[in-house]
CSV table of C-alpha atoms in Angstrom, one decimal:
chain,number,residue,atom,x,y,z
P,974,UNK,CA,12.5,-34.3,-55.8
P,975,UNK,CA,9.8,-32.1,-54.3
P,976,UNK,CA,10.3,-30.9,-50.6
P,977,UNK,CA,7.6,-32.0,-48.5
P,978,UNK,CA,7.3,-28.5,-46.7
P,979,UNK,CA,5.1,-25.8,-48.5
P,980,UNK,CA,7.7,-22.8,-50.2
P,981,UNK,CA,6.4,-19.7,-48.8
P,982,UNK,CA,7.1,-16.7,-50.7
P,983,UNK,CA,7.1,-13.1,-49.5
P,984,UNK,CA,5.0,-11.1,-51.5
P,985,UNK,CA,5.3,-7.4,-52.3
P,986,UNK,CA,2.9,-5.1,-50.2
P,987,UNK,CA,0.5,-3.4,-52.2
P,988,UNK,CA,1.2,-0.2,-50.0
P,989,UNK,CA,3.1,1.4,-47.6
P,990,UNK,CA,1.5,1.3,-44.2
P,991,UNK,CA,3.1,3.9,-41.6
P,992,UNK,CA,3.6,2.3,-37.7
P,993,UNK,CA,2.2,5.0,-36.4
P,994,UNK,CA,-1.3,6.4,-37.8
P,995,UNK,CA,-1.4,9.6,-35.4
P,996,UNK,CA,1.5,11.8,-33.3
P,997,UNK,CA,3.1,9.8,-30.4
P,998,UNK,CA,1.2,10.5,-27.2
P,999,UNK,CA,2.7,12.7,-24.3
P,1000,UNK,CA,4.8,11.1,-21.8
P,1001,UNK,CA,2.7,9.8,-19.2
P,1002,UNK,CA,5.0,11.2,-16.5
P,1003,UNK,CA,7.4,14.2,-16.2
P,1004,UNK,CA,10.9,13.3,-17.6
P,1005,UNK,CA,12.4,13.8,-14.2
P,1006,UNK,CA,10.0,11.0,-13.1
P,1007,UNK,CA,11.4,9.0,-15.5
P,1008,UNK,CA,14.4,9.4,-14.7
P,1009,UNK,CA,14.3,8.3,-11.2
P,1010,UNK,CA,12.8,4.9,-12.6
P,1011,UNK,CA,15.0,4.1,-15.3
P,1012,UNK,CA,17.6,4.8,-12.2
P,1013,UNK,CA,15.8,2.7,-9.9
P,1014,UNK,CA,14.5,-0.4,-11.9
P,1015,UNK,CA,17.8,-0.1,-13.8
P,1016,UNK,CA,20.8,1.7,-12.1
P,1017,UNK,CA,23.4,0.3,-14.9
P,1018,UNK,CA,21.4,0.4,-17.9
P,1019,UNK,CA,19.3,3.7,-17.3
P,1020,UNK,CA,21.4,6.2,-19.5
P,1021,UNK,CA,20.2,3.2,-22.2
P,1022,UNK,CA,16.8,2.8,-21.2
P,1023,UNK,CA,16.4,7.0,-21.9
P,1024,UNK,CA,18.2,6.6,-25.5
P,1025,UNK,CA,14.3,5.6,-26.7
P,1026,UNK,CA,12.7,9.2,-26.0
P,1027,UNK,CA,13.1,11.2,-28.6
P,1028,UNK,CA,16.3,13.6,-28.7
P,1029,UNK,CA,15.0,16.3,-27.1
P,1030,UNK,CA,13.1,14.6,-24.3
P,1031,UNK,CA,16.0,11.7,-24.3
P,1032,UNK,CA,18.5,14.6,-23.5
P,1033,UNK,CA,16.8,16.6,-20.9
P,1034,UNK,CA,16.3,13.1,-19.4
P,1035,UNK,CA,19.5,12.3,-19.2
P,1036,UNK,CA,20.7,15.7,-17.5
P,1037,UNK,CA,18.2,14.6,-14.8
P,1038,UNK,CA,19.9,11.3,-14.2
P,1039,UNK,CA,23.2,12.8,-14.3
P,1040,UNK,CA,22.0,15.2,-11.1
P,1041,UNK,CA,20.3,12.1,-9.7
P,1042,UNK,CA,23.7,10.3,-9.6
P,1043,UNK,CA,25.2,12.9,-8.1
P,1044,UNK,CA,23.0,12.9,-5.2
P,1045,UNK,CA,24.0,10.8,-1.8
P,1046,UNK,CA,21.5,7.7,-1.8
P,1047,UNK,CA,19.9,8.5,1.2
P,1048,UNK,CA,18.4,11.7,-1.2
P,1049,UNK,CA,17.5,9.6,-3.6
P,1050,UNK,CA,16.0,7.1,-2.1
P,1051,UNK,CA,14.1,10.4,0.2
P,1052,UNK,CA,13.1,11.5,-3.8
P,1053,UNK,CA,11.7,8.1,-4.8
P,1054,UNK,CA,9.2,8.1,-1.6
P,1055,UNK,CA,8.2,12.0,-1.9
P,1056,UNK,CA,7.6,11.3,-6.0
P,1057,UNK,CA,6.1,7.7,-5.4
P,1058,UNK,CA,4.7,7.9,-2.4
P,1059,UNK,CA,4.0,5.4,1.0
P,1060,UNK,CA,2.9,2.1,0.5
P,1061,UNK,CA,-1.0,1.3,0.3
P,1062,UNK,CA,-0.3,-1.1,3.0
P,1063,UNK,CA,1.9,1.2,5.5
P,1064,UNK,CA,-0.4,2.3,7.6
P,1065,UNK,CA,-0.7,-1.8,8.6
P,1066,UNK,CA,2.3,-2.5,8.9
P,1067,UNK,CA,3.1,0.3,11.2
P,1068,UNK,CA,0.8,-1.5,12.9
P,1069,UNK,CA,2.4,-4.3,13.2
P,1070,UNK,CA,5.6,-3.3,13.9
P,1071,UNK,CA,4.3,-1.3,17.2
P,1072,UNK,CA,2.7,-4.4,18.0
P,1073,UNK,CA,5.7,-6.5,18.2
P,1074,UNK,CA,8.8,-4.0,19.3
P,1075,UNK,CA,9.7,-3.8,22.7
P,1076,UNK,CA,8.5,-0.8,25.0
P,1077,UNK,CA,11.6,1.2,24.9
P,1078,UNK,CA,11.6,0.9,20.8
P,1079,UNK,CA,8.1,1.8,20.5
P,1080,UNK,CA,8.4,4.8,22.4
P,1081,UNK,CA,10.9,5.7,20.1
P,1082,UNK,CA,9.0,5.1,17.0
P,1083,UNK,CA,6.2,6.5,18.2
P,1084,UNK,CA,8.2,9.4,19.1
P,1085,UNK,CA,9.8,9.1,15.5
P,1086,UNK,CA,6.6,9.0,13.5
P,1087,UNK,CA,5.3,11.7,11.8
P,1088,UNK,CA,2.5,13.4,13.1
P,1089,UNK,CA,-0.3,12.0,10.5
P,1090,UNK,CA,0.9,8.8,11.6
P,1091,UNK,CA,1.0,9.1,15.0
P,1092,UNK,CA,-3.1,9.3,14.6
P,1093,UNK,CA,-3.2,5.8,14.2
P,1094,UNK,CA,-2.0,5.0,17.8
P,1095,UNK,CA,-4.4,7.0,19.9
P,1096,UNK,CA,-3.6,4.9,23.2
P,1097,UNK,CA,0.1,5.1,23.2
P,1098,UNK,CA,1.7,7.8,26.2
P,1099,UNK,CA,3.1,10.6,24.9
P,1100,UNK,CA,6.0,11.7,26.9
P,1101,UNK,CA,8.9,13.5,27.0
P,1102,UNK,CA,11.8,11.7,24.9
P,1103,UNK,CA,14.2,9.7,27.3
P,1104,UNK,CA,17.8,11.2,27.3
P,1105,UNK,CA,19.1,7.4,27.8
P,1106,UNK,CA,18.1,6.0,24.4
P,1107,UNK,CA,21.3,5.6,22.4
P,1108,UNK,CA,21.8,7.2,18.5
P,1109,UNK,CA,21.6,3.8,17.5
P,1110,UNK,CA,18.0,2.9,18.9
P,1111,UNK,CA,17.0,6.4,17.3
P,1112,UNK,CA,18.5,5.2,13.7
P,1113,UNK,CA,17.1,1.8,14.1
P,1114,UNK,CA,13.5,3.3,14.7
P,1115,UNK,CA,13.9,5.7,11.7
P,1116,UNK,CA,15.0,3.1,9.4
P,1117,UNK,CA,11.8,0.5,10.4
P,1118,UNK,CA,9.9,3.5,9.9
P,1119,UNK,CA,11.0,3.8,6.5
P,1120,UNK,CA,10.8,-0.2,5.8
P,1121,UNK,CA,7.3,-0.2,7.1
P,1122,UNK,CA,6.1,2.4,4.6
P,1123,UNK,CA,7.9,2.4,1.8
């Protein structure tokens, strides 16, 4: 008895067509670059992610995630905001978040903020830094900072 499906059968290529018709393209970014991404979007499986490159590339890549794993995580994450830069949005949500803290926090951001930012709050007093504001107001104002505009 027949099968009612259609047999397909594989036929023979006539020739041999390579993947690749020219030379892989350079890297679109540094391998250090790289690295810091594979260890960002993929902390576990990064030393896996980098096997793809090619050997050469793959090893000098993975020397660079070995010093990046090295480093304390407040330098890393200072490394993925100098390589990747602020958020398109920062300068609004800097904004923002003066708008809503209370005066004794914004002077502290605003004291905080560095300089090119500081442009974008023309009206606020500049004064001398209060000796009563705690550390932890300090580290709380650096760290919205950093959530603001990265």
């Amino acid at each position: 008895m027949a099968s009612p499906l259609p047999s397909f059968r594989a036929e023979a290529p006539t020739e041999e067509v390579p993947l690749l018709a020219s030379p892989l393209p350079p890297l679109p970014m540094p391998l250090e670059r790289l690295a810091l991404v594979s260890w960002v979007l993929g902390r576990e499986r990064a030393a896996e992610l980098l096997c793809g490159l090619e050997e050469g590339a793959a090893t000098s890549a993975s020397e660079h995630l070995r010093r990046l794993a090295t480093l304390p995580s407040a330098q890393r994450q200072a490394k993925v905001s100098v390589e990747f830069g602020e958020r398109p949005d920062a300068a609004a949500r800097l904004r923002q978040l003066m708008s809503e803290a209370p005066p004794l926090l914004r002077a502290e951001l605003l004291r905080r903020l560095p300089p090119y930012h500081r442009t974008l709050f023309p009206s606020e007093p500049r004064g001398t830094p209060r000796q009563d504001v705690s550390p932890a107001l300090g580290t709380l104002a650096e760290r919205l900072i950093r959530e603001a505009t990265r």
